[in-house]
XYZ file of C-alpha atoms in Angstrom:
126
model
C 177.575 85.163 89.214
C 174.563 87.853 88.054
C 171.442 88.684 89.586
C 168.535 88.586 87.366
C 165.053 90.206 88.232
C 161.599 89.745 87.164
C 161.538 92.296 84.668
C 164.548 90.251 82.804
C 163.156 88.733 79.173
C 161.701 85.012 79.492
C 164.670 84.089 77.412
C 166.884 85.271 79.750
C 165.106 83.859 83.303
C 165.338 80.640 80.815
C 168.885 80.723 80.966
C 169.282 81.207 84.560
C 171.221 78.573 86.527
C 169.665 78.707 89.977
C 166.355 80.211 89.967
C 165.374 81.707 93.572
C 161.942 82.044 94.451
C 160.062 84.357 97.326
C 156.791 83.209 97.191
C 154.177 80.273 96.491
C 155.342 78.214 93.700
C 152.642 76.048 92.801
C 151.546 78.315 89.813
C 154.571 78.957 88.689
C 154.742 78.703 84.720
C 158.803 78.591 85.157
C 158.799 74.864 87.085
C 157.536 73.166 84.082
C 159.626 74.742 82.162
C 162.878 73.643 84.630
C 165.771 72.323 82.605
C 168.042 69.881 83.977
C 170.627 71.742 84.367
C 168.767 74.272 86.385
C 168.396 74.576 89.758
C 164.739 75.674 92.213
C 165.118 76.522 95.730
C 161.165 76.019 96.107
C 158.942 72.977 94.716
C 155.429 72.579 94.440
C 153.864 70.849 97.876
C 156.781 71.417 99.952
C 154.498 73.271 102.742
C 153.419 69.480 102.840
C 156.918 69.345 104.494
C 157.645 72.482 105.925
C 155.275 73.895 107.747
C 154.777 71.631 111.103
C 151.381 70.492 111.018
C 151.359 69.530 107.620
C 154.997 67.622 107.989
C 153.625 65.656 111.580
C 150.235 64.874 109.654
C 151.836 63.132 106.705
C 154.474 61.311 109.336
C 151.816 60.357 111.546
C 149.692 58.690 108.288
C 152.840 57.555 106.820
C 153.381 55.342 110.643
C 149.989 53.628 109.968
C 150.792 52.391 107.086
C 154.644 51.698 107.672
C 154.724 51.425 111.202
C 158.491 50.260 111.836
C 159.797 52.117 109.201
C 158.218 55.304 110.897
C 159.091 54.741 114.376
C 161.947 57.179 114.564
C 159.887 60.164 115.202
C 157.574 61.093 118.973
C 154.381 61.350 119.027
C 153.378 64.245 118.193
C 149.818 66.209 119.106
C 148.046 69.050 116.941
C 146.937 71.448 118.850
C 143.681 71.985 119.012
C 142.627 69.404 117.072
C 144.086 66.752 119.660
C 144.039 68.740 122.563
C 142.030 66.374 125.049
C 144.445 63.289 124.213
C 147.167 65.776 124.913
C 145.543 67.006 127.942
C 144.856 63.436 129.118
C 149.365 63.204 129.471
C 148.874 65.970 132.267
C 147.108 64.006 135.439
C 146.344 67.253 137.796
C 147.505 69.441 135.267
C 151.140 68.616 135.527
C 153.054 66.282 133.588
C 156.523 64.191 134.624
C 157.617 64.531 130.931
C 158.599 67.560 129.095
C 156.792 68.961 126.179
C 158.588 70.917 122.883
C 155.650 73.270 122.055
C 155.935 74.442 118.806
C 153.816 77.097 117.013
C 153.137 75.955 113.299
C 153.275 79.319 111.170
C 156.377 80.686 112.883
C 160.615 79.734 111.893
C 163.669 80.570 113.322
C 162.673 79.123 116.729
C 160.431 81.688 117.217
C 157.506 80.936 119.543
C 158.798 77.389 121.069
C 159.073 76.769 124.609
C 159.231 73.488 126.929
C 156.202 72.554 129.777
C 155.596 70.427 131.965
C 152.305 72.134 132.972
C 148.973 71.758 130.883
C 147.850 75.597 131.391
C 151.186 76.338 129.644
C 149.699 75.486 126.366
C 145.666 76.023 127.115
C 146.812 79.877 127.504
C 148.721 79.679 123.949
C 144.703 79.697 122.283
C 143.058 82.720 125.072
């Protein structure tokens, strides 16, 4: 294996087997010239499945079109957009169910918590 940096010539970059990109790849010219034998760690549009909010919105859209095929995931509330509907699940501020709260922009489990109290969620926006 040999690491090729950004300063390498275009020819050397074209001959790589693995392309590793640590930034948005949507406008990168290398994507349009990738060869069938090359592998890349990112692809255009992947934020639609990697960001929690976008994934939830995409799954809900597909669930409306194909309810039977997309019944494998729980009802998802994107907050604050669906806060009123989510709040209705907490009579007297409490719920018998436990909810998983996941911040959209975090990774590696940061910011995730479980709650049965709407107060815990409402306090996030203050």
